[in-house]
mmCIF file of C-alpha atoms in Angstrom:
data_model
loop_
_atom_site.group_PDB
_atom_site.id
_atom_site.type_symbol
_atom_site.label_atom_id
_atom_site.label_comp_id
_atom_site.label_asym_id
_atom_site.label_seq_id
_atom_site.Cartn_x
_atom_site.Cartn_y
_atom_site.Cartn_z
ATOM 1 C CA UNK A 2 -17.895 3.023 53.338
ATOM 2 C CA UNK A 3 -16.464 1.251 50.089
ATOM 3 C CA UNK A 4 -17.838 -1.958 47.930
ATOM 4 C CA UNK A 5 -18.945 -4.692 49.588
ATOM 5 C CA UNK A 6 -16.548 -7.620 50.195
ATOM 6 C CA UNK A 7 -16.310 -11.142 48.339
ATOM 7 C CA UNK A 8 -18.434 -12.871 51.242
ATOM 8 C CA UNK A 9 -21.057 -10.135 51.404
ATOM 9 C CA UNK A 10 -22.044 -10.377 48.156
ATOM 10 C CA UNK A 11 -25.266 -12.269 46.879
ATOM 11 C CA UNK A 12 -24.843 -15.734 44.577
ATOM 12 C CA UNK A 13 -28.116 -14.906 42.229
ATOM 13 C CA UNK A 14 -26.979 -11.494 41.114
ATOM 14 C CA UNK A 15 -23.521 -12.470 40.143
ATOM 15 C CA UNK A 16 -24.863 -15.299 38.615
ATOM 16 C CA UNK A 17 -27.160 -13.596 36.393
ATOM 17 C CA UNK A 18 -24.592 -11.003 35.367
ATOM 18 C CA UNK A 19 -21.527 -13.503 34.403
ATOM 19 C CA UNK A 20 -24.560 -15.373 32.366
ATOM 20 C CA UNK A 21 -26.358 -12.322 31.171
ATOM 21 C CA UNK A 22 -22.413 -10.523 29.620
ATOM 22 C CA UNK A 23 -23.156 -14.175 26.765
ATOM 23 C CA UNK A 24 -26.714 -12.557 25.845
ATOM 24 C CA UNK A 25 -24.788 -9.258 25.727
ATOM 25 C CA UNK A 26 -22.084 -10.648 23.374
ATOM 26 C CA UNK A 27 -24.803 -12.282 21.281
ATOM 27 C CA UNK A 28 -26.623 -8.850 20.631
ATOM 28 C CA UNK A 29 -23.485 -6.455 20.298
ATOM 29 C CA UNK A 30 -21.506 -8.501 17.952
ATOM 30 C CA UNK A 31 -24.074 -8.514 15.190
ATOM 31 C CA UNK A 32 -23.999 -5.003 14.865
ATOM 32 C CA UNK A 33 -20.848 -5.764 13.553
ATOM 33 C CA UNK A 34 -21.535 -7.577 10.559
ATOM 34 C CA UNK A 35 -21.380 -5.229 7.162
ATOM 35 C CA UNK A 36 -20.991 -5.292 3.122
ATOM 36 C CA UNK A 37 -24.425 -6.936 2.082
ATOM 37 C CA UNK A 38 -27.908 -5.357 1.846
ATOM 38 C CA UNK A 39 -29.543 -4.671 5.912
ATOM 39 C CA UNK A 40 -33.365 -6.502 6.826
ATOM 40 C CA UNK A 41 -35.402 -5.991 9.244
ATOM 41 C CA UNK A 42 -33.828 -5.029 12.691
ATOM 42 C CA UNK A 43 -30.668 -3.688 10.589
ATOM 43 C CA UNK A 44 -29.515 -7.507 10.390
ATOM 44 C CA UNK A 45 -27.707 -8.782 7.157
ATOM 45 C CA UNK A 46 -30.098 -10.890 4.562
ATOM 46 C CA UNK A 47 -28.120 -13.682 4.929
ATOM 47 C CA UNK A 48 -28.422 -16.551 2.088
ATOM 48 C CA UNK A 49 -27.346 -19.600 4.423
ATOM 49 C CA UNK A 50 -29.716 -21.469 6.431
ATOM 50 C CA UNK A 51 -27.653 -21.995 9.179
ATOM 51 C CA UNK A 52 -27.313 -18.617 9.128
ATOM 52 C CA UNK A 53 -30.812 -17.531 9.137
ATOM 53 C CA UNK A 54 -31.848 -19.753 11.800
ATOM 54 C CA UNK A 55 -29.748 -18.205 13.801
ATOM 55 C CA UNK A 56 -30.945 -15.024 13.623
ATOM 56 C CA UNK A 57 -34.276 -16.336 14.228
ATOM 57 C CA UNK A 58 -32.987 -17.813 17.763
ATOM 58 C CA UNK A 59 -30.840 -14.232 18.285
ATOM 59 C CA UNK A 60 -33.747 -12.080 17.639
ATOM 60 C CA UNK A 61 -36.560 -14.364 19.486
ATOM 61 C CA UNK A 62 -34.257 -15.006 22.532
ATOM 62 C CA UNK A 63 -31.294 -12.328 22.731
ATOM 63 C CA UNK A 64 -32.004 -9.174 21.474
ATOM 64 C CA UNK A 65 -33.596 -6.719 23.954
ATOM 65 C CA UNK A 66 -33.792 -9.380 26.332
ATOM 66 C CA UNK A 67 -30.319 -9.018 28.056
ATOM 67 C CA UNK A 68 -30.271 -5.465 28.439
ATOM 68 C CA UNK A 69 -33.415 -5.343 30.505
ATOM 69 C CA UNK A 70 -31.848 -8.006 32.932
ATOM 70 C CA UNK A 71 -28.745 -6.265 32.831
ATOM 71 C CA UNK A 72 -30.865 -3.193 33.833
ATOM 72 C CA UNK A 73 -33.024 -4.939 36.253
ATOM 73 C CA UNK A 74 -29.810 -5.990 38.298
ATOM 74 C CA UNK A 75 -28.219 -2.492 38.367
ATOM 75 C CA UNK A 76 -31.448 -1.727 40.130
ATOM 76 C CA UNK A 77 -31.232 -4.203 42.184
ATOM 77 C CA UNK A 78 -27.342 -3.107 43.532
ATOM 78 C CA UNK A 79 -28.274 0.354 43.538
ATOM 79 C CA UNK A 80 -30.787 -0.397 46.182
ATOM 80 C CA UNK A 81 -27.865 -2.546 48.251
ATOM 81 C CA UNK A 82 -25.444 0.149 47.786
ATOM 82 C CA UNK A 83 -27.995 2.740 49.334
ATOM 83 C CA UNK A 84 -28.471 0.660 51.842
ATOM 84 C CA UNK A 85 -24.754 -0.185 52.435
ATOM 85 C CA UNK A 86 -23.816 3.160 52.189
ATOM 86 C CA UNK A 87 -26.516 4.633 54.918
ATOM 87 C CA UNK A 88 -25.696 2.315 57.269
ATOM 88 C CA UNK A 89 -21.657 2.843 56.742
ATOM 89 C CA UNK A 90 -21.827 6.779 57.151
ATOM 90 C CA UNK A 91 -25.198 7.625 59.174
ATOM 91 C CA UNK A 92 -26.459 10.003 56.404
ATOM 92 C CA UNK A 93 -29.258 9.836 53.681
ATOM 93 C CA UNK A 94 -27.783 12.893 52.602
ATOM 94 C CA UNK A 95 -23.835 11.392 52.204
ATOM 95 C CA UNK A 96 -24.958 8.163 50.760
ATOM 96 C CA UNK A 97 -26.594 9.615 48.067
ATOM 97 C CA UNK A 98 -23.631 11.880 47.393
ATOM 98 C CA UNK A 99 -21.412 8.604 46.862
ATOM 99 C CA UNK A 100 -23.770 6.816 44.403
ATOM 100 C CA UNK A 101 -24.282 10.456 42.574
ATOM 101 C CA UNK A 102 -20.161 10.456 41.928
ATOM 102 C CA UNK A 103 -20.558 6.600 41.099
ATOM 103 C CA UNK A 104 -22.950 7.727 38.113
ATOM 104 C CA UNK A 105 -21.351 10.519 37.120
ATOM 105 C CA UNK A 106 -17.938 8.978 36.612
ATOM 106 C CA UNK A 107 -20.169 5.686 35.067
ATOM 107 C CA UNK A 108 -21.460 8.487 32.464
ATOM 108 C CA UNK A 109 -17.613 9.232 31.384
ATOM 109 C CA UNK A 110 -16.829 5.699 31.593
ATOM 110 C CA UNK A 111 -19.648 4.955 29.110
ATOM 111 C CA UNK A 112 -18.796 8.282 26.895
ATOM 112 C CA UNK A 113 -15.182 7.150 27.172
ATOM 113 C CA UNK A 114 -15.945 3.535 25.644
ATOM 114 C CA UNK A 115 -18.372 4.830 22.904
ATOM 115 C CA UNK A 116 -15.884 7.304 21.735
ATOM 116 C CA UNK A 117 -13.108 4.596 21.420
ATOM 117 C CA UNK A 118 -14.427 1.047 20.983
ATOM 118 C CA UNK A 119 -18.417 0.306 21.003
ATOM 119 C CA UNK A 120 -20.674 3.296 19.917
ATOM 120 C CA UNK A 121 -23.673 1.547 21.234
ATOM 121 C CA UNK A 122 -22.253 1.597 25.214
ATOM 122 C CA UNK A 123 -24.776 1.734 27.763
ATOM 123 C CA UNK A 124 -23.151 2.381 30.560
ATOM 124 C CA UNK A 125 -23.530 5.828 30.110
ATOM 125 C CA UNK A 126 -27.704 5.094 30.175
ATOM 126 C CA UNK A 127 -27.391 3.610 33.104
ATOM 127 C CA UNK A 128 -25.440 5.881 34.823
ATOM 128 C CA UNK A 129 -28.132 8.209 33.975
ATOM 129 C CA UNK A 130 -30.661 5.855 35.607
ATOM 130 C CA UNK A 131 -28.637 5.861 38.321
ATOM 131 C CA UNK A 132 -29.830 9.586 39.066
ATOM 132 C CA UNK A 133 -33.270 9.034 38.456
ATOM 133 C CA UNK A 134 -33.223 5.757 40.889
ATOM 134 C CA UNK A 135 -31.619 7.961 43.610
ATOM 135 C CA UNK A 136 -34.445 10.377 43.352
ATOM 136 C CA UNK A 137 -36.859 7.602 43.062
ATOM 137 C CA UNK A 138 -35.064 5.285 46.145
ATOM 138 C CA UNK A 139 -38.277 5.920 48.249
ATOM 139 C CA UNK A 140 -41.083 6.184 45.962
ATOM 140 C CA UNK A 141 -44.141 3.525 46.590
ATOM 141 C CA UNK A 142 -44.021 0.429 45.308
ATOM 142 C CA UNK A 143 -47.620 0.647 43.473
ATOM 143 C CA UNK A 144 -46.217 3.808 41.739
ATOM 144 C CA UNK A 145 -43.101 2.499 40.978
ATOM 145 C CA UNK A 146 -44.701 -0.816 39.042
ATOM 146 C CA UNK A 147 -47.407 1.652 37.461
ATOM 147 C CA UNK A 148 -44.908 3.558 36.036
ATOM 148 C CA UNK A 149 -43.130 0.896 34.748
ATOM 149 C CA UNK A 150 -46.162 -0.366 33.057
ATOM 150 C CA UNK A 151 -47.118 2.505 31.683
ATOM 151 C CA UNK A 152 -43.502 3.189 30.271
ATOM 152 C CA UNK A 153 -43.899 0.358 28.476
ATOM 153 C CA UNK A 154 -46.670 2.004 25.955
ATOM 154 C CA UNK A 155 -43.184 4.713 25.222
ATOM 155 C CA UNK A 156 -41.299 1.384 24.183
ATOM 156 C CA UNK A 157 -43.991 0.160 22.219
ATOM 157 C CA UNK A 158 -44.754 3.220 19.837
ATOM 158 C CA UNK A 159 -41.165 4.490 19.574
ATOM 159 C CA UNK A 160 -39.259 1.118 18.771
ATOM 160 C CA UNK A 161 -42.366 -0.243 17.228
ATOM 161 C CA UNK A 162 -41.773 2.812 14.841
ATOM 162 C CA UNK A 163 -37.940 2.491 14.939
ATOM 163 C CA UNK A 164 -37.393 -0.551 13.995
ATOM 164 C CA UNK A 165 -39.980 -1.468 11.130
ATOM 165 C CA UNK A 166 -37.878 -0.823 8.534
ATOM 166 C CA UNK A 167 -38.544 -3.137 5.217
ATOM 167 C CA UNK A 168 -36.430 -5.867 4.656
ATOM 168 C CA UNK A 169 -36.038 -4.642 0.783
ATOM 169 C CA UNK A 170 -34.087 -1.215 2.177
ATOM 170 C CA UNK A 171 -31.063 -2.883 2.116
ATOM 171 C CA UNK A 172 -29.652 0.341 3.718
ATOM 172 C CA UNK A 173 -27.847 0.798 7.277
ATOM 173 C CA UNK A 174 -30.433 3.170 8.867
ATOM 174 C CA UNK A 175 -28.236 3.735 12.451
ATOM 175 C CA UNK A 176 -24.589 2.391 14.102
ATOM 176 C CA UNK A 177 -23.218 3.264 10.611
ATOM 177 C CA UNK A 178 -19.612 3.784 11.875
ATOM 178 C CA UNK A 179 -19.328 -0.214 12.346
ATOM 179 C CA UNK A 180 -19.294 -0.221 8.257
ATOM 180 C CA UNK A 181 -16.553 2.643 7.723
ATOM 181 C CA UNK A 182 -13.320 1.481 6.962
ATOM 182 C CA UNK A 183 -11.862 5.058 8.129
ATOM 183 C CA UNK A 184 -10.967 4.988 11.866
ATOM 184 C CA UNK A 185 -11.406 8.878 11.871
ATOM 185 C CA UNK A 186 -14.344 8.884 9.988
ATOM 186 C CA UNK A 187 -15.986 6.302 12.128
ATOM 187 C CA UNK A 188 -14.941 8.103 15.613
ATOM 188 C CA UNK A 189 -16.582 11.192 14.406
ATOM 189 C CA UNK A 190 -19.824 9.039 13.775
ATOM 190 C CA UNK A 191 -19.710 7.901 17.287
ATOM 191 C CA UNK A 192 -20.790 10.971 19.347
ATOM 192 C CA UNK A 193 -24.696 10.943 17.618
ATOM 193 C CA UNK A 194 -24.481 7.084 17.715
ATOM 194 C CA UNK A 195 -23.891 7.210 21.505
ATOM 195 C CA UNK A 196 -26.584 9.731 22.075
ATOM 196 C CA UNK A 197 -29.019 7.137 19.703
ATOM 197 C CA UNK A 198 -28.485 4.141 21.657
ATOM 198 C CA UNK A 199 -30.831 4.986 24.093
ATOM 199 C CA UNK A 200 -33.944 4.847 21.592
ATOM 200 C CA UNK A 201 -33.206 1.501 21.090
ATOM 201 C CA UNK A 202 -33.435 -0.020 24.311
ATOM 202 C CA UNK A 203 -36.087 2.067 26.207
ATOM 203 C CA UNK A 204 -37.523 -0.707 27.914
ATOM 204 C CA UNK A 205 -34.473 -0.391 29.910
ATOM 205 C CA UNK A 206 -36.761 2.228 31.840
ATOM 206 C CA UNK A 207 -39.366 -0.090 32.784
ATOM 207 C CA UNK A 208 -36.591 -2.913 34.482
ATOM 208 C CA UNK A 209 -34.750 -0.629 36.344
ATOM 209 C CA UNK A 210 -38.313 0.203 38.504
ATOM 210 C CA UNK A 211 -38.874 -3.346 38.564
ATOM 211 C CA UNK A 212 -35.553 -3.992 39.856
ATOM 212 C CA UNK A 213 -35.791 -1.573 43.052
ATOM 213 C CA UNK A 214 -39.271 -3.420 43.741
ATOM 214 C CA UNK A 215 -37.304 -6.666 43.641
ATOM 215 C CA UNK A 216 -34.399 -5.693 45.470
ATOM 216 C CA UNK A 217 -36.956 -4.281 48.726
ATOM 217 C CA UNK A 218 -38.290 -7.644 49.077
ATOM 218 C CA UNK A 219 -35.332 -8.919 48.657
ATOM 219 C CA UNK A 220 -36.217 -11.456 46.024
ATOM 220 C CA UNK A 221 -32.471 -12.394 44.517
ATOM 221 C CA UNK A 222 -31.220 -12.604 48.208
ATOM 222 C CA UNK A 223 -33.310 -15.019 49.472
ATOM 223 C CA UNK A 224 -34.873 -16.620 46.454
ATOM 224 C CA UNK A 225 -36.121 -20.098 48.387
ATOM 225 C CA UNK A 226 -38.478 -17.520 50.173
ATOM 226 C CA UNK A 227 -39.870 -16.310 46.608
ATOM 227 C CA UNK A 228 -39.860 -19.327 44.998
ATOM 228 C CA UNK A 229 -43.564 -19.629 43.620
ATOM 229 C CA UNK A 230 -43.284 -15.566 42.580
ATOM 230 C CA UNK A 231 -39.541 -16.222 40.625
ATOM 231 C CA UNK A 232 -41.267 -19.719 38.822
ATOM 232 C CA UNK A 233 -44.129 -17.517 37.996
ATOM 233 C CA UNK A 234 -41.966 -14.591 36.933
ATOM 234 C CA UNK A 235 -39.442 -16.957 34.849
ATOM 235 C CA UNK A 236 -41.907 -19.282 33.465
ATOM 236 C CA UNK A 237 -44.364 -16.367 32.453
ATOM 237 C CA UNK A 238 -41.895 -13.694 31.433
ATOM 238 C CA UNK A 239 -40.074 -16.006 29.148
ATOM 239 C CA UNK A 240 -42.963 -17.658 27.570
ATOM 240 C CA UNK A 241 -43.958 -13.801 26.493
ATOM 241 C CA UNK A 242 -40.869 -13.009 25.157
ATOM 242 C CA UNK A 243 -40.523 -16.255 22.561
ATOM 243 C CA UNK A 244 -44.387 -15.741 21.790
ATOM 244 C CA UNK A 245 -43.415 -12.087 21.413
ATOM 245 C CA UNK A 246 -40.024 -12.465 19.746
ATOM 246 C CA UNK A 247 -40.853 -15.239 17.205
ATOM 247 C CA UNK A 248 -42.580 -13.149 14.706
ATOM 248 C CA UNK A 249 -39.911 -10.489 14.544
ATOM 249 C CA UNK A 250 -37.081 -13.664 14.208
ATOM 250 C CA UNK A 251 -39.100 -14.989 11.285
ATOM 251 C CA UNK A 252 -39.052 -11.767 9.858
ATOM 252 C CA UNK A 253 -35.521 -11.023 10.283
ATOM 253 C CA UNK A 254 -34.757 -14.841 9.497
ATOM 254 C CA UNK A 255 -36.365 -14.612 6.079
ATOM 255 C CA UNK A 256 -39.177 -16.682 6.982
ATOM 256 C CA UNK A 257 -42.071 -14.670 6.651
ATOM 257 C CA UNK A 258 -42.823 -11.572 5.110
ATOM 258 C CA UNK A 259 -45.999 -9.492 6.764
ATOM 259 C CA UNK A 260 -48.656 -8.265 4.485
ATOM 260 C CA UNK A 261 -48.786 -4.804 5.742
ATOM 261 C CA UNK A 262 -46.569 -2.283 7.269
ATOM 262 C CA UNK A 263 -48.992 -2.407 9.925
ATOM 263 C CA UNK A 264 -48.370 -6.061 10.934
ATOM 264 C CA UNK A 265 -44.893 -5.368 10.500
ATOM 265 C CA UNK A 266 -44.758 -2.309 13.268
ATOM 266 C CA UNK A 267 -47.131 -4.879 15.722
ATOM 267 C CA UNK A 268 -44.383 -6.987 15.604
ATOM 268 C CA UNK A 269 -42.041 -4.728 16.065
ATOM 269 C CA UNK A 270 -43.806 -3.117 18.894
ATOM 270 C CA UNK A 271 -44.633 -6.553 20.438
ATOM 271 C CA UNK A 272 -40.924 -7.889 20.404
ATOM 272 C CA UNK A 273 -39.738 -4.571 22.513
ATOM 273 C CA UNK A 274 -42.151 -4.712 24.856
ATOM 274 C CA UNK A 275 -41.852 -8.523 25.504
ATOM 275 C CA UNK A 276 -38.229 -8.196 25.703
ATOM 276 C CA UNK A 277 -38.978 -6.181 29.497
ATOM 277 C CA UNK A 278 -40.584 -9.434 30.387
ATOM 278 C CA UNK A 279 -38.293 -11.821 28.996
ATOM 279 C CA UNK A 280 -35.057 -9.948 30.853
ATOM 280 C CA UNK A 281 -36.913 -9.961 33.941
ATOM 281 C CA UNK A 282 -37.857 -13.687 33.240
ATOM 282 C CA UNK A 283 -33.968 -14.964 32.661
ATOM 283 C CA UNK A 284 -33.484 -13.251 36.016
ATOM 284 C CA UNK A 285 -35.381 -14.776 37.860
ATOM 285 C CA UNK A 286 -35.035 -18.203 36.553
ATOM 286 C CA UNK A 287 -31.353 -17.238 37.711
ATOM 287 C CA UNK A 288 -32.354 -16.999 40.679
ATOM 288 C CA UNK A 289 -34.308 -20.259 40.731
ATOM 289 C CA UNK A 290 -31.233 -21.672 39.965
ATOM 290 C CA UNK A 291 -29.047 -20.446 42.420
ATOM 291 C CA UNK A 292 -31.147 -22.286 45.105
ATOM 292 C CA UNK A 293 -29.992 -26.011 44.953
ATOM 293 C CA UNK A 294 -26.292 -24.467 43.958
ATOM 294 C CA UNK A 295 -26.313 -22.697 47.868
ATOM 295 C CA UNK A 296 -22.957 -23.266 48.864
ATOM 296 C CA UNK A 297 -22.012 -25.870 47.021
ATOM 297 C CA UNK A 298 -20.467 -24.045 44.299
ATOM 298 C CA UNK A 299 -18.293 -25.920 41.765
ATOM 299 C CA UNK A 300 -15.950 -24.690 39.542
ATOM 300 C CA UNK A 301 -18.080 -23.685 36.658
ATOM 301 C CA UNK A 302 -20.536 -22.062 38.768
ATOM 302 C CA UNK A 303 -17.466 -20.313 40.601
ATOM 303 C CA UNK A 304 -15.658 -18.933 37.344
ATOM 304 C CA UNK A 305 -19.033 -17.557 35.987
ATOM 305 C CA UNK A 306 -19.851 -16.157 39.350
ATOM 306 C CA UNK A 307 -16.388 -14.356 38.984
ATOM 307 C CA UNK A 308 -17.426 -12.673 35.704
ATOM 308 C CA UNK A 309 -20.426 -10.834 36.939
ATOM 309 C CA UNK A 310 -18.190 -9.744 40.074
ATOM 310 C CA UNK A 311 -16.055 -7.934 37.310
ATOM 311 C CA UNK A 312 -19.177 -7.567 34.539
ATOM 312 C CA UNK A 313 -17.805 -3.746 33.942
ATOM 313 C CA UNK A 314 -14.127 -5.093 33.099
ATOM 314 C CA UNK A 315 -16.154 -8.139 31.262
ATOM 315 C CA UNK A 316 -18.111 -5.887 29.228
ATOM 316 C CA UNK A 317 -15.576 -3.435 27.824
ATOM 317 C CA UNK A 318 -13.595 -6.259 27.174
ATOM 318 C CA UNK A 319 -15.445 -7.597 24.812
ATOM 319 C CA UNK A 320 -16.072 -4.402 23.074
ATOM 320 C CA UNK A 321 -11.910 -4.393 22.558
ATOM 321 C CA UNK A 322 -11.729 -8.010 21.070
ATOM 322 C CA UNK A 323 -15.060 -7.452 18.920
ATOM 323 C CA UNK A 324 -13.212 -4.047 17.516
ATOM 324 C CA UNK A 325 -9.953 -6.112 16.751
ATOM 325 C CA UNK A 326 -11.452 -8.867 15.084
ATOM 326 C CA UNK A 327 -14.430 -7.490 13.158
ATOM 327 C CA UNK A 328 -13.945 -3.928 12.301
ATOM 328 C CA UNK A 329 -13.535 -2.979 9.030
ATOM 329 C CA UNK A 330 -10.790 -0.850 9.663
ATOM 330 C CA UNK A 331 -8.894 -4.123 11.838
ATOM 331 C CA UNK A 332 -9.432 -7.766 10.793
ATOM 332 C CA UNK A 333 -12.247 -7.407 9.380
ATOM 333 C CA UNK A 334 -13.959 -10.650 9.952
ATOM 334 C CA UNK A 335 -17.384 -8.425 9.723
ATOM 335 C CA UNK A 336 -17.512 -8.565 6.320
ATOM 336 C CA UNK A 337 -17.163 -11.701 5.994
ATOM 337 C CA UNK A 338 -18.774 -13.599 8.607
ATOM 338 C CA UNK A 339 -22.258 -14.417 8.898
ATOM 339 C CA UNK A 340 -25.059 -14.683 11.584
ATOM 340 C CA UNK A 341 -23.463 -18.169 12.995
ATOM 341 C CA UNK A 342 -20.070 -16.952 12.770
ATOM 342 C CA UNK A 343 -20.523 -14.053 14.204
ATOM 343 C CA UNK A 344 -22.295 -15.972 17.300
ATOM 344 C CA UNK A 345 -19.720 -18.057 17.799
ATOM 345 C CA UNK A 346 -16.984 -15.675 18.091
ATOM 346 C CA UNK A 347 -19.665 -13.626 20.606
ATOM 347 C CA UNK A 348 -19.468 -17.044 22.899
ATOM 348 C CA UNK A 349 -15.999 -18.022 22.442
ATOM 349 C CA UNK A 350 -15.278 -14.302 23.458
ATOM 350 C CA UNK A 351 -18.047 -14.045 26.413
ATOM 351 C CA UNK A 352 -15.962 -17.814 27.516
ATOM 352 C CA UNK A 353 -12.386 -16.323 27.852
ATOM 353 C CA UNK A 354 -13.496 -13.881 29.872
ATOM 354 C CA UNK A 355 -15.152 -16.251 32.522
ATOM 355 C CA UNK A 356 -11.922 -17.876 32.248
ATOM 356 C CA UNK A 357 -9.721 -14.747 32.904
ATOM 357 C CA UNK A 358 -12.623 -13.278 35.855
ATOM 358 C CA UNK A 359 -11.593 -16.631 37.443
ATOM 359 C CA UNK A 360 -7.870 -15.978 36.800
ATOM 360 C CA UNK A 361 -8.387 -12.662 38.935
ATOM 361 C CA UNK A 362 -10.573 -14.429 41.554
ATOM 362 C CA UNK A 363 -7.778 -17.347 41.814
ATOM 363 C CA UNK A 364 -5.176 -14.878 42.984
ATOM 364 C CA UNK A 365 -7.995 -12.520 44.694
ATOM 365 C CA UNK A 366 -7.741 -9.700 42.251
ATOM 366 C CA UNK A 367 -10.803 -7.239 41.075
ATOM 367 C CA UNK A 368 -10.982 -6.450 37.512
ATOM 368 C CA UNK A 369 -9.391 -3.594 36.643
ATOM 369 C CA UNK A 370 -12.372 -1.434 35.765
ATOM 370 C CA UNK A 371 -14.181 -2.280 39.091
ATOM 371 C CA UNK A 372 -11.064 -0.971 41.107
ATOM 372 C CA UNK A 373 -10.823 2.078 39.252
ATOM 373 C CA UNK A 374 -14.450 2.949 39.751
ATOM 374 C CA UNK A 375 -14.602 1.926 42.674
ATOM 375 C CA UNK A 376 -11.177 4.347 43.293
ATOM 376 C CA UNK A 377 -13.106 7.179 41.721
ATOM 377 C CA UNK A 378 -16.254 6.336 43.953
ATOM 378 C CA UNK A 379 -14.881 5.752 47.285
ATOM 379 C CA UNK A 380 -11.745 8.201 47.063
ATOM 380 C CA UNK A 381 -9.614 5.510 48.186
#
């Protein structure tokens, strides 16, 4: 019993997560940005092209893309850890026990982080998923991927509704601690914030099932065996989510305006539920690519490789240096930066800590977060 060891663990999921924590950082830090008039999607209006064609490429290719891959691959180790964890103590019954104190204490991790740094955590979602995939560990495959597909009509009419708000509101409609310049003020916002986060990423639901499908056959271990169904997946689940995406990125970007509320809610609709397909599409071109890499791993492919092995430590790390720098209450830089600045702080962020997750992994160090879970978990 206890986490699996450096040189049991799989090269495509690690992969995915160290690249997936830049698509993260993309997403999170615009939520940051405050002081002008809110669009579509709660973005700024921003005046500068540069600007706006960012958000174009943030909305079309980031947002609610990463979180479904990010969800997708929890599913994915929460089927290995069962597995793991029946074979190490001889008991359905035990294993489940362990993984059921691994979500709870992910659920206080989560309400822990969204009470101090980044209202919008998710680890306390998934922690909650964590329950439902124990309960759902042997369910068929063919009800599994039905329910996943029809979970996606919930996405559709509920973020469809949510976030079809008219880019002549101007107002902040949700997250509206990340504009109050009163630290107190803003952690008493935080509690309803954390319990809204949820609504905005429901297609979260529908990855997580497609994960455990993935993870039975084993498609992210052994991707050379699944190579036509992970070109087909990547290929096809990507294409949906730019065709999907694009409208919504114009919209957001200032490009186009729709001529009814309507075609404004499609779109809305459309880029959530493409998202599911696009998250699931980086993944498994992830995996594509961590077939000619084998074990010939270099040093960029290493260091990366060494932030998904510590994505919890990754995550909340970038929560503390977005809440330094852009906070009203801090630096400030939120009120002042736009679209493109804001991205490249995200990537210059999401880049020092590869570089420190290789730090650890030079002198054979976990991150911290992973060994106290992990601690908390295992009981030793």
């Amino acid at each position: 019993m206890g986490p699996a060891a450096v040189r049991e663990r799989l090269l495509a999921p690690d992969l995915a997560r160290g690249l997936m924590l830049a698509l993260v950082a993309l997403a999170n830090s615009v939520l940051y940005l405050y002081g002008r008039p809110y669009g579509p999607r709660q973005h700024i209006i921003e005046q500068d092209m540069l600007d706006r064609v960012v958000s174009v490429l943030n909305v079309t290719f980031v947002e609610v893309r990463g979180y479904p891959m990010f969800a997708a691959l929890f599913a994915y180790g929460v089927v290995r850890m069962m597995r793991r964890q029946r074979a190490a103590l001889g008991s359905d019954i035990e294993a489940r026990r362990v993984l059921r104190r691994r979500f709870r204490w992910m659920i206080a991790f989560g309400f822990v982080h969204a009470m101090l740094l980044f209202p919008a955590d998710v680890l306390g979602l998934y922690g909650v998923l964590g329950f439902a995939l124990v309960a759902l560990i042997r369910v068929k495959d063919r009800t599994l991927l039905a329910v996943a597909a029809g979970w996606l009509v919930v996405v559709a009419v509920v973020q469809g509704s949510a976030y079809a708000t008219p880019a002549s509101s101007g107002e902040r409609t949700f997250f509206w601690s990340f504009a109050v310049d009163d630290p107190i003020k803003a952690l008493a916002l935080r509690p309803l914030e954390w319990l809204m986060t949820p609504f905005g990423i429901l297609g979260v639901g529908s990855a997580v099932l497609v994960g455990v499908w993935a993870a039975r056959r084993g498609l992210l271990g052994e991707p050379a065996r699944h190579r036509a169904l992970l070109v087909r997946a990547g290929v096809g689940g990507l294409s949906l989510a730019v065709a999907g995406g694009l409208p919504m990125g114009l919209m957001v970007g200032g490009f186009w305006e729709p001529a009814s509320e309507t075609v404004r809610w499609t779109a809305s609709a459309v880029h959530a539920v493409t998202g599911v397909a696009g998250g699931l599409g980086y993944a498994a071109l992830i995996g594509l690519l961590a077939i000619p890499l084998g074990g010939r791993r270099g040093p960029v492919v290493l260091a990366i490789t060494a932030c998904g092995q510590r994505s919890l430590s990754c995550y909340l790390f970038q929560s503390v240096v977005f809440v330094v720098l852009l906070m009203p209450y801090t630096l400030g830089l939120g009120g002042t930066l736009g679209s493109a600045g804001v991205a490249l702080v995200a990537l210059g962020t999401w880049l020092v800590s590869v570089l420190l997750a290789d730090l650890l992994r030079r002198v054979g160090k976990r991150g911290p977060a992973e060994v106290l879970l992990r601690r908390l978990t295992y009981r030793g």
